[in-house]
Amino acid sequence: MPRGRPSRATVYLRLENGIAELNDRLGGLPSPKEAEFIWSDIWHLEAHHSTALEGNTLVLREVEALLEQGRAVGAKPLKEYLEVQGYGSAARWVYRQALEPGDWHGGELLTVFEVRQVHARAMAPVWEVAPHPEATDREAPGMFREHDIHPFDDGMKPPAWPLVPAMVTGWVESVNGIAERLRSRTGSTPWPERLAALHQGFEQIHPFIDGNGRTGRLLLNLILVRLGYPPVIILKRERPRYLNALQRADTGDYGPLGELLARAMYDNLNRFVVPNVAGPARLVPLAALVDKEFSLAALRQAAQRGRLDAVHGPDGVWRSTRKAVQEYKRNKGKRV
């Protein structure tokens, strides 16, 4: 374990305590209307990092301009802008569905319709200019694959395509079957590892000809937010750890993936809880200090340039105080 990195058990305990604090102090996860700037920042970061895990090269400021203003800043291939645009649209739909489902929804944790809808929304824009070269008309966004998938590098082979519809239905039933245990966070297996098993199960089925990674992470967040927990963002720098954890999960070892998901959940938990409980002089992660005026990227840039009084911890996280941010706001634009 890297020096200064808390153990898996510690991460699980911190997450458990953080969720309890979220419920005690805020009555649960605030809606996008109640915490618009926090949800917006998560939206940008998720669209950036989740597409970057698949090879997209847009940087965060390009993602923010595209999602907020519809502007294609930079000179990247059109395919990359449409990948981010599709993911951003799907993520917004996921948050809305999770917190304010339509009248047609019957109260389940997840439905097969939602699985297909998430894939369709995420992949439709890019499909218009760069469809999968082997896809037929019956394998368009939102439609299950009718091709077999070659075994992955680690040897895991997704099921034959005729089995996919029944296996997706079975997977959704398994999600709904453990819904109550996930809500109450009970059972002998740590609940982040139950989530890890669900995530790995979807990726192993690989129900679509393309876009399974993005769809799987979006569905995971739909489940989490519907349960009242923060969504997860797997950072692009965590890609090797994430892929290794998925490979370990293929063998039945869900610990590494459960830990990675728990750490990501805890990071976003701090965005919701810490701004509401931190005193003006308490040192907290920059993510907890985001507001309508400054995104996380803007605060990090100010810290790196020395304009915001902040410290860079041994865990790689920048931290500052609410008081320091207020001081930065007062002095922003002045010659230092």
Coordinates of C-alpha atoms in Angstrom, one line a residue:
M1 CA 0.0 0.0 0.0
P2 CA 1.4 3.5 -0.9
R3 CA 2.6 5.5 2.0
G4 CA -0.2 7.7 3.4
R5 CA -2.9 5.8 1.5
P6 CA -5.6 4.6 3.9
S7 CA -6.4 0.8 4.0
R8 CA -9.5 -0.7 2.3
A9 CA -11.2 -1.2 5.6
T10 CA -10.6 2.5 6.5
V11 CA -12.0 3.6 3.2
Y12 CA -15.2 1.5 3.8
L13 CA -15.6 2.9 7.3
R14 CA -15.1 6.5 6.1
L15 CA -17.6 6.0 3.4
E16 CA -20.1 4.5 5.9
N17 CA -19.7 7.4 8.3
G18 CA -19.9 10.0 5.5
I19 CA -23.2 8.6 4.2
A20 CA -24.5 8.7 7.7
E21 CA -23.4 12.3 8.0
L22 CA -25.0 13.1 4.6
N23 CA -28.3 11.7 5.8
D24 CA -28.1 13.4 9.2
R25 CA -27.1 16.9 8.1
L26 CA -28.8 17.1 4.7
G27 CA -31.5 14.5 4.8
G28 CA -29.9 12.6 1.9
L29 CA -28.4 13.5 -1.4
P30 CA -29.5 17.1 -2.5
S31 CA -31.2 17.4 -5.9
P32 CA -29.5 19.3 -8.8
K33 CA -31.9 22.2 -8.1
E34 CA -30.6 22.4 -4.4
A35 CA -26.9 22.0 -5.3
E36 CA -26.7 23.0 -8.9
F37 CA -23.0 23.9 -9.0
I38 CA -21.9 20.7 -7.3
W39 CA -23.9 18.5 -9.7
S40 CA -22.7 20.5 -12.7
D41 CA -19.0 20.0 -11.6
I42 CA -19.6 16.3 -11.2
W43 CA -21.3 16.2 -14.6
H44 CA -18.2 17.8 -16.3
L45 CA -15.7 15.6 -14.5
E46 CA -17.7 12.4 -15.2
A47 CA -18.1 13.1 -18.9
H48 CA -14.4 14.0 -19.1
H49 CA -12.9 11.1 -17.2
S50 CA -15.3 8.3 -18.3
T51 CA -14.7 9.1 -22.0
A52 CA -10.9 9.5 -21.4
L53 CA -10.8 6.0 -20.0
E54 CA -11.9 4.9 -23.5
G55 CA -9.2 7.0 -25.2
N56 CA -10.9 10.4 -25.7
T57 CA -8.3 13.2 -25.6
L58 CA -10.5 16.3 -24.8
V59 CA -9.2 18.2 -21.8
L60 CA -11.5 19.3 -19.0
R61 CA -11.8 22.9 -20.2
E62 CA -12.8 21.6 -23.7
V63 CA -15.4 19.4 -22.1
E64 CA -16.8 22.3 -20.0
A65 CA -17.1 24.5 -23.0
L66 CA -18.8 21.8 -25.0
L67 CA -21.3 20.8 -22.4
E68 CA -22.1 24.3 -21.0
Q69 CA -22.0 26.4 -24.2
G70 CA -22.1 23.9 -27.0
R71 CA -18.8 25.2 -28.3
A72 CA -16.1 22.9 -29.8
V73 CA -13.0 24.4 -28.4
G74 CA -9.7 23.1 -29.8
A75 CA -9.0 21.1 -32.9
K76 CA -9.8 17.5 -32.0
P77 CA -11.6 15.0 -34.3
L78 CA -15.4 15.5 -34.5
K79 CA -15.8 12.0 -33.1
E80 CA -14.2 13.0 -29.8
Y81 CA -16.6 15.9 -29.3
L82 CA -19.6 13.7 -30.1
E83 CA -18.4 11.1 -27.7
V84 CA -18.3 13.6 -24.8
Q85 CA -21.6 15.2 -26.0
G86 CA -23.3 11.8 -26.0
Y87 CA -21.9 10.9 -22.6
G88 CA -22.9 14.2 -21.1
S89 CA -26.5 13.9 -22.4
A90 CA -26.7 10.3 -21.0
A91 CA -25.3 11.4 -17.6
R92 CA -27.9 14.2 -17.3
W93 CA -30.6 11.8 -18.1
V94 CA -29.3 9.4 -15.5
Y95 CA -29.3 12.0 -12.7
R96 CA -32.8 13.1 -13.6
Q97 CA -34.1 9.6 -13.8
A98 CA -32.5 8.6 -10.5
L99 CA -33.9 11.6 -8.6
E100 CA -37.1 12.3 -10.4
P101 CA -38.2 9.2 -12.4
G102 CA -41.0 9.5 -14.9
D103 CA -44.6 8.3 -14.3
W104 CA -43.9 5.1 -16.2
H105 CA -41.3 3.9 -13.7
G106 CA -42.6 1.3 -11.3
G107 CA -40.1 1.9 -8.4
E108 CA -37.5 -0.7 -9.4
L109 CA -33.9 0.0 -8.8
L110 CA -33.2 -0.6 -12.5
T111 CA -35.1 -1.8 -15.7
V112 CA -34.0 -3.3 -19.0
F113 CA -35.5 -0.3 -20.7
E114 CA -33.1 2.0 -18.8
V115 CA -30.1 -0.2 -19.7
R116 CA -31.0 0.3 -23.4
Q117 CA -31.9 3.9 -23.0
V118 CA -28.6 4.8 -21.4
H119 CA -26.6 3.2 -24.2
A120 CA -28.8 4.9 -26.9
R121 CA -28.3 8.3 -25.4
A122 CA -24.6 7.9 -24.8
M123 CA -23.8 6.4 -28.3
A124 CA -26.3 8.0 -30.7
P125 CA -24.4 11.2 -31.4
V126 CA -21.0 9.6 -32.3
W127 CA -22.8 6.8 -34.1
E128 CA -23.9 9.3 -36.7
V129 CA -20.3 9.9 -37.9
A130 CA -18.4 6.9 -36.6
P131 CA -20.6 3.8 -36.2
H132 CA -18.9 0.5 -35.3
P133 CA -17.5 -0.9 -38.6
E134 CA -19.0 -4.3 -38.0
A135 CA -22.4 -3.2 -36.7
T136 CA -25.5 -4.1 -38.6
D137 CA -28.7 -2.0 -38.6
R138 CA -29.9 -4.2 -35.8
E139 CA -27.0 -3.3 -33.6
A140 CA -27.5 0.5 -33.5
P141 CA -27.4 2.4 -30.1
G142 CA -29.8 0.9 -27.6
M143 CA -29.9 -2.5 -29.4
F144 CA -28.1 -5.6 -28.2
R145 CA -25.2 -7.0 -30.2
E146 CA -25.6 -9.8 -32.7
H147 CA -21.9 -10.5 -32.9
D148 CA -19.7 -12.6 -30.7
I149 CA -16.9 -10.7 -28.9
H150 CA -13.3 -12.0 -29.1
P151 CA -11.8 -12.9 -25.7
F152 CA -10.2 -10.1 -23.8
D153 CA -6.5 -9.9 -23.1
D154 CA -7.0 -11.5 -19.7
G155 CA -8.8 -14.4 -21.2
M156 CA -12.3 -13.5 -20.2
K157 CA -14.8 -14.2 -23.0
P158 CA -18.2 -12.6 -23.1
P159 CA -21.2 -14.9 -23.8
A160 CA -22.4 -15.8 -27.3
W161 CA -24.7 -13.1 -28.6
P162 CA -28.0 -15.2 -28.7
L163 CA -27.7 -15.4 -24.8
V164 CA -27.4 -11.6 -24.3
P165 CA -31.1 -10.6 -24.0
A166 CA -31.8 -13.2 -21.3
M167 CA -28.5 -12.5 -19.5
V168 CA -29.2 -8.7 -19.4
T169 CA -32.7 -9.5 -18.0
G170 CA -31.1 -11.8 -15.4
W171 CA -28.5 -9.1 -14.5
V172 CA -31.2 -6.5 -14.0
E173 CA -33.2 -9.0 -11.8
S174 CA -30.0 -9.5 -9.7
V175 CA -29.7 -5.8 -9.3
N176 CA -33.3 -5.5 -8.1
G177 CA -32.9 -8.6 -6.0
I178 CA -30.2 -7.1 -3.7
A179 CA -31.7 -3.6 -3.8
E180 CA -32.8 -3.7 -0.1
R181 CA -29.4 -5.0 1.1
L182 CA -27.6 -2.3 -0.8
R183 CA -29.9 0.3 0.7
S184 CA -29.4 -0.9 4.2
R185 CA -25.7 -1.8 3.5
T186 CA -26.1 -5.1 5.3
G187 CA -24.6 -8.6 4.6
S188 CA -21.4 -10.4 5.2
T189 CA -19.8 -9.0 2.0
P190 CA -18.9 -5.2 2.2
W191 CA -21.5 -3.4 0.1
P192 CA -19.0 -1.6 -2.2
E193 CA -17.9 -5.1 -3.2
R194 CA -21.5 -6.0 -4.0
L195 CA -21.6 -3.0 -6.3
A196 CA -18.3 -4.2 -7.8
A197 CA -19.8 -7.6 -8.5
L198 CA -22.8 -5.9 -10.3
H199 CA -20.5 -3.7 -12.3
Q200 CA -18.3 -6.6 -13.3
G201 CA -21.3 -8.7 -14.2
F202 CA -22.5 -6.1 -16.7
E203 CA -19.1 -5.7 -18.3
Q204 CA -18.7 -9.5 -18.6
I205 CA -22.0 -9.8 -20.5
H206 CA -20.8 -6.9 -22.8
P207 CA -24.4 -6.6 -24.2
F208 CA -23.6 -4.0 -26.9
I209 CA -21.2 -4.1 -29.9
D210 CA -19.6 -0.9 -28.6
G211 CA -19.8 1.5 -25.6
N212 CA -20.1 -1.1 -22.9
G213 CA -17.6 0.6 -20.5
R214 CA -19.3 4.0 -20.7
T215 CA -22.8 2.4 -20.4
G216 CA -21.7 0.3 -17.4
R217 CA -20.3 3.2 -15.5
L218 CA -23.5 5.3 -16.2
L219 CA -25.7 2.4 -15.0
L220 CA -23.6 2.1 -11.9
N221 CA -24.3 5.8 -11.1
L222 CA -28.0 5.4 -11.9
I223 CA -28.1 2.7 -9.2
L224 CA -26.0 4.7 -6.7
V225 CA -27.9 7.9 -7.0
R226 CA -31.3 6.1 -6.9
L227 CA -30.0 4.5 -3.6
G228 CA -29.2 8.0 -2.3
Y229 CA -25.5 7.6 -2.6
P230 CA -23.1 9.9 -4.5
P231 CA -22.1 8.9 -8.1
V232 CA -18.6 7.7 -8.8
I233 CA -16.0 9.2 -11.1
I234 CA -13.2 6.9 -12.0
L235 CA -10.3 9.2 -12.9
K236 CA -8.4 8.7 -16.1
R237 CA -5.1 8.3 -14.1
E238 CA -6.8 5.4 -12.4
R239 CA -7.2 3.5 -15.7
P240 CA -4.5 0.9 -15.1
R241 CA -5.9 0.3 -11.5
Y242 CA -9.5 0.1 -12.8
L243 CA -8.7 -2.4 -15.6
N244 CA -6.6 -4.5 -13.2
A245 CA -9.5 -4.5 -10.6
L246 CA -12.0 -5.6 -13.3
Q247 CA -9.7 -8.5 -14.2
R248 CA -9.4 -9.5 -10.6
A249 CA -13.2 -9.3 -10.4
D250 CA -13.5 -11.7 -13.3
T251 CA -11.8 -14.3 -11.1
G252 CA -14.2 -13.6 -8.2
D253 CA -12.0 -11.2 -6.2
Y254 CA -14.1 -8.0 -5.9
G255 CA -12.0 -6.3 -3.2
P256 CA -9.8 -4.1 -5.4
L257 CA -12.8 -2.9 -7.5
G258 CA -14.9 -2.4 -4.5
E259 CA -12.2 -0.3 -2.9
L260 CA -11.8 1.8 -6.0
L261 CA -15.5 2.5 -6.2
A262 CA -15.6 3.3 -2.5
R263 CA -12.8 5.8 -2.8
A264 CA -14.5 7.5 -5.8
M265 CA -17.8 7.6 -3.9
Y266 CA -16.1 9.1 -0.8
D267 CA -14.5 11.8 -3.0
N268 CA -17.9 12.9 -4.3
L269 CA -19.4 12.6 -0.8
N270 CA -17.1 15.3 0.3
R271 CA -18.5 17.6 -2.4
F272 CA -22.0 17.3 -0.9
V273 CA -21.2 17.1 2.9
V274 CA -18.1 19.1 3.6
P275 CA -19.3 22.5 2.2
N276 CA -22.2 22.2 4.7
V277 CA -20.2 21.3 7.8
A278 CA -16.8 22.9 7.3
G279 CA -15.9 26.0 9.2
P280 CA -14.2 28.8 7.3
A281 CA -10.7 27.9 8.4
R282 CA -10.9 24.1 8.1
L283 CA -8.6 22.6 5.5
V284 CA -10.7 20.5 3.1
P285 CA -10.2 19.1 -0.5
L286 CA -10.7 21.7 -3.3
A287 CA -13.7 19.6 -4.5
A288 CA -15.6 20.7 -1.3
L289 CA -15.0 24.4 -2.1
V290 CA -16.4 24.4 -5.6
D291 CA -19.2 27.0 -6.1
K292 CA -21.0 28.9 -8.9
E293 CA -18.1 31.1 -9.5
F294 CA -15.2 28.6 -9.4
S295 CA -15.1 25.1 -10.8
L296 CA -12.7 22.5 -9.4
A297 CA -10.4 23.0 -12.4
A298 CA -10.3 26.8 -11.8
L299 CA -9.4 26.3 -8.1
R300 CA -6.8 23.7 -8.8
Q301 CA -5.2 26.1 -11.4
A302 CA -5.2 28.9 -8.9
A303 CA -3.6 26.7 -6.3
Q304 CA -0.9 25.5 -8.7
R305 CA -0.1 29.1 -9.6
G306 CA 0.1 30.1 -6.0
R307 CA -2.8 32.5 -6.2
L308 CA -5.0 30.4 -3.9
D309 CA -3.5 29.6 -0.5
A310 CA -3.5 25.8 -0.6
V311 CA -1.5 22.7 0.2
H312 CA -0.7 19.7 -2.0
G313 CA -1.0 16.6 0.2
P314 CA 1.1 13.4 -0.1
D315 CA -2.1 11.7 -1.4
G316 CA -2.0 14.0 -4.4
V317 CA -5.0 16.0 -3.3
W318 CA -5.0 19.8 -3.1
R319 CA -6.6 21.3 0.0
S320 CA -7.6 24.8 1.0
T321 CA -10.1 26.6 3.2
R322 CA -13.3 28.5 2.6
K323 CA -11.6 31.6 4.1
A324 CA -8.7 31.3 1.6
V325 CA -11.2 31.0 -1.3
Q326 CA -13.0 34.1 -0.2
E327 CA -9.7 35.9 0.0
Y328 CA -8.8 34.7 -3.6
K329 CA -12.2 36.0 -4.8
R330 CA -11.5 39.5 -3.4
N331 CA -8.0 39.6 -4.9
K332 CA -8.8 38.0 -8.3
G333 CA -7.7 40.2 -11.1
K334 CA -5.5 42.3 -8.9
R335 CA -1.7 42.4 -9.6
V336 CA 0.1 40.1 -7.1

